[in-house]
mmCIF file of C-alpha atoms and ligand atoms in Angstrom:
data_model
loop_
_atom_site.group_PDB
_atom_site.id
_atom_site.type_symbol
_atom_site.label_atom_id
_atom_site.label_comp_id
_atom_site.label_asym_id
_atom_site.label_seq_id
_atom_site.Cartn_x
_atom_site.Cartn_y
_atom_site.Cartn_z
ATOM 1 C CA UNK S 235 0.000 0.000 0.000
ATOM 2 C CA UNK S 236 1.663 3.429 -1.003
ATOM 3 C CA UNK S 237 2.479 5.273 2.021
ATOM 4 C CA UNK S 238 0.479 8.365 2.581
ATOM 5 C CA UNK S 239 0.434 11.111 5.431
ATOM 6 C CA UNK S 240 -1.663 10.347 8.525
ATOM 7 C CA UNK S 241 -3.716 13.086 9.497
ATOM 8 C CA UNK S 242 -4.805 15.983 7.969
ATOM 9 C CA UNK S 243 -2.466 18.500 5.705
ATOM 10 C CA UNK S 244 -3.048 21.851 4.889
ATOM 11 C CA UNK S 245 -0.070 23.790 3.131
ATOM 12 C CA UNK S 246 -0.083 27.541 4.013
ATOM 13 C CA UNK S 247 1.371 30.199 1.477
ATOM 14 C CA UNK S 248 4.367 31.564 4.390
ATOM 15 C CA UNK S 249 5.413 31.475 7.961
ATOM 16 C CA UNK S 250 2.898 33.528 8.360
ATOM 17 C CA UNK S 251 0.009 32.272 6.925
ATOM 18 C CA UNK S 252 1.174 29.143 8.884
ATOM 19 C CA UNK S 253 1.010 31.255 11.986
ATOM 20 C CA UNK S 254 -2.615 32.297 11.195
ATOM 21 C CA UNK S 255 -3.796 29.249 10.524
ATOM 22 C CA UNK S 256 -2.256 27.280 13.530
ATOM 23 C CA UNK S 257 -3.062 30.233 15.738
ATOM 24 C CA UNK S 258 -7.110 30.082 14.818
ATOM 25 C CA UNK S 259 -7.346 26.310 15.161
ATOM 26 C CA UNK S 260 -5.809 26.246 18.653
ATOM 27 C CA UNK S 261 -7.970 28.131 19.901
ATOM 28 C CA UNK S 262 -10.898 26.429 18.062
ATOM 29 C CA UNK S 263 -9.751 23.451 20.215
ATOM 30 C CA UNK S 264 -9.461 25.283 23.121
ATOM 31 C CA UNK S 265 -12.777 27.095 22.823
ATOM 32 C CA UNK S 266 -14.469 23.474 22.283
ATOM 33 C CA UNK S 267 -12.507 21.921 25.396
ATOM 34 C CA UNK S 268 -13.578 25.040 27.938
ATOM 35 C CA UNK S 269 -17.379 24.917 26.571
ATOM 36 C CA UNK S 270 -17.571 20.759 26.675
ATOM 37 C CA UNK S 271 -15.909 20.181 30.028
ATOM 38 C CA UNK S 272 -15.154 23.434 31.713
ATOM 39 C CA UNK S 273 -11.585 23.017 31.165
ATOM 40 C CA UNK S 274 -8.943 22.801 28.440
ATOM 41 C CA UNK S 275 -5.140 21.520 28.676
ATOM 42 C CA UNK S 276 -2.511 22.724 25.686
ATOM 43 C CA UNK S 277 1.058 21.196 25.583
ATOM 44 C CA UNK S 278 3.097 23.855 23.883
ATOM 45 C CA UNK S 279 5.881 23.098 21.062
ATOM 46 C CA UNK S 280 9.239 24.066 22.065
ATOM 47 C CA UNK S 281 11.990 25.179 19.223
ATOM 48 C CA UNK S 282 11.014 28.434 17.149
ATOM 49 C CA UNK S 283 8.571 27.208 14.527
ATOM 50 C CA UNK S 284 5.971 28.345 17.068
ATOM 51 C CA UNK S 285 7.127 32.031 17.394
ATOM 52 C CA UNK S 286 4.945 33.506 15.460
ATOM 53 C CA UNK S 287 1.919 31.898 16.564
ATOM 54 C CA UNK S 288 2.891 32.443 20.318
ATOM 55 C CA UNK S 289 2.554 35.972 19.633
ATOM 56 C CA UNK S 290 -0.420 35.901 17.401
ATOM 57 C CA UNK S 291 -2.266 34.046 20.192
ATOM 58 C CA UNK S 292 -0.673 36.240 22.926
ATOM 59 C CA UNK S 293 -2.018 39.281 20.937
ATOM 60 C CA UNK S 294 -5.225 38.312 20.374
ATOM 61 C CA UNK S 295 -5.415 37.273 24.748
ATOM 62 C CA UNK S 296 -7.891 39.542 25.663
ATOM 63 C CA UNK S 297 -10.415 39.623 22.140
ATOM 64 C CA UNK S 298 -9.982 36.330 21.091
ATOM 65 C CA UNK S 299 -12.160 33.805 21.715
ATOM 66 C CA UNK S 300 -10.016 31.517 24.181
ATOM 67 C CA UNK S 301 -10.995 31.629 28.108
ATOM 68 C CA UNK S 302 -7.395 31.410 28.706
ATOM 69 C CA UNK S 303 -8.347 31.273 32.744
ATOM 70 C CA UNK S 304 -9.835 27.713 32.082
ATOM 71 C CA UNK S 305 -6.845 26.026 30.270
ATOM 72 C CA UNK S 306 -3.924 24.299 31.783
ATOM 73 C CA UNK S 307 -0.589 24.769 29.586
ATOM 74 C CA UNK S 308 2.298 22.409 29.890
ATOM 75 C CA UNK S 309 5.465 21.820 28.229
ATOM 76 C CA UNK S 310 6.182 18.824 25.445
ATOM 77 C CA UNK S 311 9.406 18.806 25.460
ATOM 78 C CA UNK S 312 12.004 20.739 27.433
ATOM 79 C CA UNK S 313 16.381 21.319 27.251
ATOM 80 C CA UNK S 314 17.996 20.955 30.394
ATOM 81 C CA UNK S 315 19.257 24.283 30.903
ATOM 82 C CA UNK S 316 18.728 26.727 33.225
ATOM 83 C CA UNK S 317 14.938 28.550 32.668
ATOM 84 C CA UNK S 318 16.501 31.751 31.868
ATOM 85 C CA UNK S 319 18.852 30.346 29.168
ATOM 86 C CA UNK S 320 18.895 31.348 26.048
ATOM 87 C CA UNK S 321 17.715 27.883 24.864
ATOM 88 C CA UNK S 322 14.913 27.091 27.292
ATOM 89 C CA UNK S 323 11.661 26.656 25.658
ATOM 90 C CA UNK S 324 9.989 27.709 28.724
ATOM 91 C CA UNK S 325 11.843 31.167 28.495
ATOM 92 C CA UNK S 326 11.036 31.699 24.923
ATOM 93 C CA UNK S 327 7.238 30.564 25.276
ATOM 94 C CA UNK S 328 7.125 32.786 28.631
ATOM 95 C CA UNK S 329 8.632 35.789 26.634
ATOM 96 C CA UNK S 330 5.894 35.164 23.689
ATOM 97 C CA UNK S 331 2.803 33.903 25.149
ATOM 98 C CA UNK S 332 2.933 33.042 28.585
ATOM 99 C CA UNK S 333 3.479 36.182 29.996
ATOM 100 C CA UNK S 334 0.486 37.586 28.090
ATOM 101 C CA UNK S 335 -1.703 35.140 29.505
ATOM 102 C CA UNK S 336 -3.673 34.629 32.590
ATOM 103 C CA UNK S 337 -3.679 30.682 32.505
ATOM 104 C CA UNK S 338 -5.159 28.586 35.019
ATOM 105 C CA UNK S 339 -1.963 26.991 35.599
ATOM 106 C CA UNK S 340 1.557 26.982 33.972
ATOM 107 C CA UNK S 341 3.896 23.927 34.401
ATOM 108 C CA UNK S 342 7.229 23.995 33.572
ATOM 109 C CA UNK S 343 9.267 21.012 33.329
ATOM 110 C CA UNK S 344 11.429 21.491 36.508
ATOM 111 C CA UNK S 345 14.574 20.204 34.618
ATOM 112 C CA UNK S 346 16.737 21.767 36.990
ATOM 113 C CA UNK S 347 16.308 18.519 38.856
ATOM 114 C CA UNK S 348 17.833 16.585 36.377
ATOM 115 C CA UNK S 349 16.199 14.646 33.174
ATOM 116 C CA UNK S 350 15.405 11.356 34.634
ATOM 117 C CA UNK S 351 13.684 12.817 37.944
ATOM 118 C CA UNK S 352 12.342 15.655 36.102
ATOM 119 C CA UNK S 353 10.692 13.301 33.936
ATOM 120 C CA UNK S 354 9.368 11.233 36.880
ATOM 121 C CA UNK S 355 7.756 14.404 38.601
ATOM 122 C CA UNK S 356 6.704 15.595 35.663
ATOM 123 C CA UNK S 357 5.040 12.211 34.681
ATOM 124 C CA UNK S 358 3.206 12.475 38.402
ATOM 125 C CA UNK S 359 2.259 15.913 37.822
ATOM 126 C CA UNK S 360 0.618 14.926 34.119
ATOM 127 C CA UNK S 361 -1.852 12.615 36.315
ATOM 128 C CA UNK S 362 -2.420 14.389 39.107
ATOM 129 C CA UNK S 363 -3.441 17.238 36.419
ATOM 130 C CA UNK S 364 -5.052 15.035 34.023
ATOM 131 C CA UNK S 365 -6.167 12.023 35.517
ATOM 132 C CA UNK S 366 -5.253 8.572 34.354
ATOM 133 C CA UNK S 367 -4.340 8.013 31.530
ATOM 134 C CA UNK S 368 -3.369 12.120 31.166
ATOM 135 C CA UNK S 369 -5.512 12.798 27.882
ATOM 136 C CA UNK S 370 -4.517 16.972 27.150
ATOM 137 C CA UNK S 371 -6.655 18.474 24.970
ATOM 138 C CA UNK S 372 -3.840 19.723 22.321
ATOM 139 C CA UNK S 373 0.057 19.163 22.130
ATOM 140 C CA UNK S 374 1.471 21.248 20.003
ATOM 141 C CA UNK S 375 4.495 19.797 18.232
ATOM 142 C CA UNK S 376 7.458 20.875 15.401
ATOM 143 C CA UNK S 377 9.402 18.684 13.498
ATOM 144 C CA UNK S 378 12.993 18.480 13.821
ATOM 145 C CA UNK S 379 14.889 17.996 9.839
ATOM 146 C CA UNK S 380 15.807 14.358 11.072
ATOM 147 C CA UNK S 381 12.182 14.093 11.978
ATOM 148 C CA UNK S 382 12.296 13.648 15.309
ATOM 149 C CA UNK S 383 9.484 15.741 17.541
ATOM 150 C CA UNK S 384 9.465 17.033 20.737
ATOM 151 C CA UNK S 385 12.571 15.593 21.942
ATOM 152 C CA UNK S 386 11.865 12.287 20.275
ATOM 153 C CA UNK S 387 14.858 11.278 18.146
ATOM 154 C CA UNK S 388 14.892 8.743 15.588
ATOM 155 C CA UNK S 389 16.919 5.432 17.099
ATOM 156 C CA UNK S 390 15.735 6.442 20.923
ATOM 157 C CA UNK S 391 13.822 3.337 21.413
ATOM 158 C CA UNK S 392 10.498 3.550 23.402
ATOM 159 C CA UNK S 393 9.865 5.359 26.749
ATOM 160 C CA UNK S 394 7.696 4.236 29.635
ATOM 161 C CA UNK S 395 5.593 7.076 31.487
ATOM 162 C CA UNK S 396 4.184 10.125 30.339
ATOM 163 C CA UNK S 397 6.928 11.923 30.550
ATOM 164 C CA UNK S 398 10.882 10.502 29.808
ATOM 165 C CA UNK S 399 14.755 11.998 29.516
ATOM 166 C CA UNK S 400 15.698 12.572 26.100
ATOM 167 C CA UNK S 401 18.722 12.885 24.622
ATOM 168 C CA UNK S 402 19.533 15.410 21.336
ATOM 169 C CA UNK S 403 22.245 14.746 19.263
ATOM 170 C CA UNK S 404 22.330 18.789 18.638
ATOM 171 C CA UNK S 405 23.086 20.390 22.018
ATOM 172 C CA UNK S 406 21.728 20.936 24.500
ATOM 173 C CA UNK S 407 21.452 17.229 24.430
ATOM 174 C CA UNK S 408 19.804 16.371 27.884
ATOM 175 C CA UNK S 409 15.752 16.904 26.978
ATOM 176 C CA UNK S 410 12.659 15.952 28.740
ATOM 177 C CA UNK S 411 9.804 15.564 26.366
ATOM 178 C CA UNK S 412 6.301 14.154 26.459
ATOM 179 C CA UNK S 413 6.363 10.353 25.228
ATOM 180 C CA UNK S 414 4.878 9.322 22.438
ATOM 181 C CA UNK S 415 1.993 7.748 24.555
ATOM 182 C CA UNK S 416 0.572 10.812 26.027
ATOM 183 C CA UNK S 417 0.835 12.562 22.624
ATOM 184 C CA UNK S 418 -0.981 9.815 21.059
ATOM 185 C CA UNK S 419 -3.864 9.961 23.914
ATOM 186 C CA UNK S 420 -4.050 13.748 23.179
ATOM 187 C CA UNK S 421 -7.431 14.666 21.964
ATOM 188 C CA UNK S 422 -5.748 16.752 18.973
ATOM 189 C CA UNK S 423 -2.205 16.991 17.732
ATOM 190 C CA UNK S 424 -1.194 19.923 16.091
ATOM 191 C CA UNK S 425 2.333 19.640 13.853
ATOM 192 C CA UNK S 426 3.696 22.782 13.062
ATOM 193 C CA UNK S 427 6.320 22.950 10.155
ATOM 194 C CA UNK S 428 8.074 25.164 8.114
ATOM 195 C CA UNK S 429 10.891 25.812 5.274
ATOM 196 C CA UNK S 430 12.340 24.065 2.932
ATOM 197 C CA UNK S 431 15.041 22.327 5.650
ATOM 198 C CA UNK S 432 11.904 20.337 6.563
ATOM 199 C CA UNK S 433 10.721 19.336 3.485
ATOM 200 C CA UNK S 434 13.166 15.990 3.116
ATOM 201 C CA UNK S 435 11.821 14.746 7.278
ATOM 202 C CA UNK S 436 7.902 15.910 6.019
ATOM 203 C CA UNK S 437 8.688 13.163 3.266
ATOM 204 C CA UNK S 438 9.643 10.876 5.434
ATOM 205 C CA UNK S 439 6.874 10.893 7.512
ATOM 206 C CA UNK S 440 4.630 10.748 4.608
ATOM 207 C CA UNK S 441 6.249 7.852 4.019
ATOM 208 C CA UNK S 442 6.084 6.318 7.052
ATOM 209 C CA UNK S 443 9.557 6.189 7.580
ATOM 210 C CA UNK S 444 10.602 4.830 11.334
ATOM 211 C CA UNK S 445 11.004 8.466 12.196
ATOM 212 C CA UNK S 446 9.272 10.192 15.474
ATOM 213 C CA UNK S 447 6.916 12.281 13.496
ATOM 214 C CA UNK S 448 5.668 9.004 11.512
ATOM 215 C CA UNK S 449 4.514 7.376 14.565
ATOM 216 C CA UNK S 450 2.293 10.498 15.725
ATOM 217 C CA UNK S 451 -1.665 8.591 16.161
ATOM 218 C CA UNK S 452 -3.752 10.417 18.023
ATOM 219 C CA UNK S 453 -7.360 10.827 17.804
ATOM 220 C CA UNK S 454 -7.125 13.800 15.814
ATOM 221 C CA UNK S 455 -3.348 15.067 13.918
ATOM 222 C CA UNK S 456 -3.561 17.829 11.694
ATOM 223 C CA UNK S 457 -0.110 19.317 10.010
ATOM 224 C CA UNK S 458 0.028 23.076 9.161
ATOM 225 C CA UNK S 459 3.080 23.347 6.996
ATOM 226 C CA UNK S 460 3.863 26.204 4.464
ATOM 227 C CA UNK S 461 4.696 25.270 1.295
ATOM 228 C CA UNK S 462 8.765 25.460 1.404
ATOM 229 C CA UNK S 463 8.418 22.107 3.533
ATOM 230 C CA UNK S 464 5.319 20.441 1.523
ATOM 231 C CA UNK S 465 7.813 20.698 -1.138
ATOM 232 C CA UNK S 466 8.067 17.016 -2.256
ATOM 233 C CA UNK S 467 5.055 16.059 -0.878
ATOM 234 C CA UNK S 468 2.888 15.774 -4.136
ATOM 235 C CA UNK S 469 1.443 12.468 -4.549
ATOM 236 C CA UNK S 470 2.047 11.552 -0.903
ATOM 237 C CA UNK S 471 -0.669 13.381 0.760
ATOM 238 C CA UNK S 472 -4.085 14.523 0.348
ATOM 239 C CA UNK S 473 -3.536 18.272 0.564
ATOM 240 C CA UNK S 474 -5.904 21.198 1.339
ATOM 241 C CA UNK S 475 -4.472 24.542 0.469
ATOM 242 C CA UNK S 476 -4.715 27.616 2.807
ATOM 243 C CA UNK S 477 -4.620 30.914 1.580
ATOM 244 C CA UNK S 478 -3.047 30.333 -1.745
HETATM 245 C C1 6PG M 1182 13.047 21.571 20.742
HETATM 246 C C2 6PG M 1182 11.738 21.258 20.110
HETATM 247 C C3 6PG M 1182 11.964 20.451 18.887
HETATM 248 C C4 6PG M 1182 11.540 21.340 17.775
HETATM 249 C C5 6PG M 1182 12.076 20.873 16.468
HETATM 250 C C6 6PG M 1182 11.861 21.948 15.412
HETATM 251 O O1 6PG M 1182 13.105 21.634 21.964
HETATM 252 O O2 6PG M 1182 13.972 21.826 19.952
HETATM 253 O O3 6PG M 1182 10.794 20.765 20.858
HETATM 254 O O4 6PG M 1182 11.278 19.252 18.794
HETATM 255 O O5 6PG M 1182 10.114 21.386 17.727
HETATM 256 O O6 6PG M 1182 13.464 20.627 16.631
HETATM 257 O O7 6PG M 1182 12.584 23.077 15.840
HETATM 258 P P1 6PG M 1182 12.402 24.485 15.075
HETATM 259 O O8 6PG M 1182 10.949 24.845 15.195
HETATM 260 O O9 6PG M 1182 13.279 25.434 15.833
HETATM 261 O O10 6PG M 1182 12.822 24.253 13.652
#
């Protein structure tokens, strides 16, 4: 059987039509999860593909349509550095979103503790937030050019728990990141990718090559990626177009 994306695609013209799109269906999830159960958790997407729809959301805070006091944000994946480094993911979402936002609750990966016990507390925290089995209502996720996502890497083997060490071949190499369990049991997964450097790991994953993003299957996985890194994708996905 030809291999063919799972999940839905839609190609956007730019980074920032990317932005606009992503942006409007989170909080169309959101929206959903606070009006059908009073509540709403997001796992945000560490690396900078997110940026710009960080501070689209964070602008639009106080209009837009997301009861930001109701959701629950967590972290997929986290570096072990220091929070104020310039590579934590928690300082750059802090600097773009979080600090725009009155959440119900913000919880940083405490990686200061290390990866492995981080990862532990972390996996104890996703419960006691959660429930058993943690279901969130969104993770947000990019795609690394080897394909790997949240700090999944290709040739890491499987993780127990909801939460595991990870380890980057790109500094900073200690991680914690989500496992591929909880992001399956999300409700909806949201892949965010852009520019041409992706387009050879998107084709991979159409192809259901053993790469992380391949073995994203949760309920619901949509990919917003602009079309520098659906380059090559022709033929391997059913594609809707946005803003073209
Ligand atoms: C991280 C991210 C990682 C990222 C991809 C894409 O901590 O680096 O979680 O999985 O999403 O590497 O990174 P860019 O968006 O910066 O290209």
């Amino acid at each position: 059987m030809r291999a063919s994306l799972r999940g839905r695609l839609t190609v956007a013209d730019g980074p920032e039509g990317l932005a606009k799109l992503a942006a409007s269906r989170t909080e169309e999830i959101l929206e959903a999860a606070v009006e059908g159960r009073g509540r709403a958790s997001l796992a945000l997407a560490g690396g900078t593909t997110p940026d710009l729809v960080y501070r689209r959301l964070a602008a639009r805070a106080r209009s837009g349509r997301v009861d930001w006091s109701r959701v629950e944000i967590f972290q997929g994946d986290e570096r072990c550095v220091p929070p104020q480094a310039p590579e934590s993911n928690f300082r750059r979402a802090t600097e773009l979103l979080l600090s725009h936002l009155d959440a119900a609750a913000v919880h940083r990966m405490p990686v200061e503790e290390g990866a492995n016990r981080a990862a532990s507390l972390y996996s104890r925290l996703l419960e006691e937030r959660l429930g058993r089995p943690p279901r969130l209502d969104l993770a947000l996720l990019g795609l690394g050019s080897d394909g790997h996502t949240a700090s999944l890497f290709p040739d890491a083997g499987g993780a127990d728990g909801w939460a595991a060490p990870g380890q980057s071949p790109a500094p900073p190499h200690e991680r914690v990141t989500l496992t591929h369990r909880t992001l399956d049991l999300a409700r909806s997964v949201l892949v965010l990718v852009s520019g041409a450097a992706k387009a050879e790991a998107l084709i991979k994953v159409a192809r259901q090559e053993d790469v992380p993003g391949a073995h994203l299957a949760p309920e619901r996985l949509e990919w917003i990626v602009d079309v520098d890194a659906a380059t090559g994708l022709a033929g391997l996905a059913r594609t809707e177009m946005f803003g073209l």
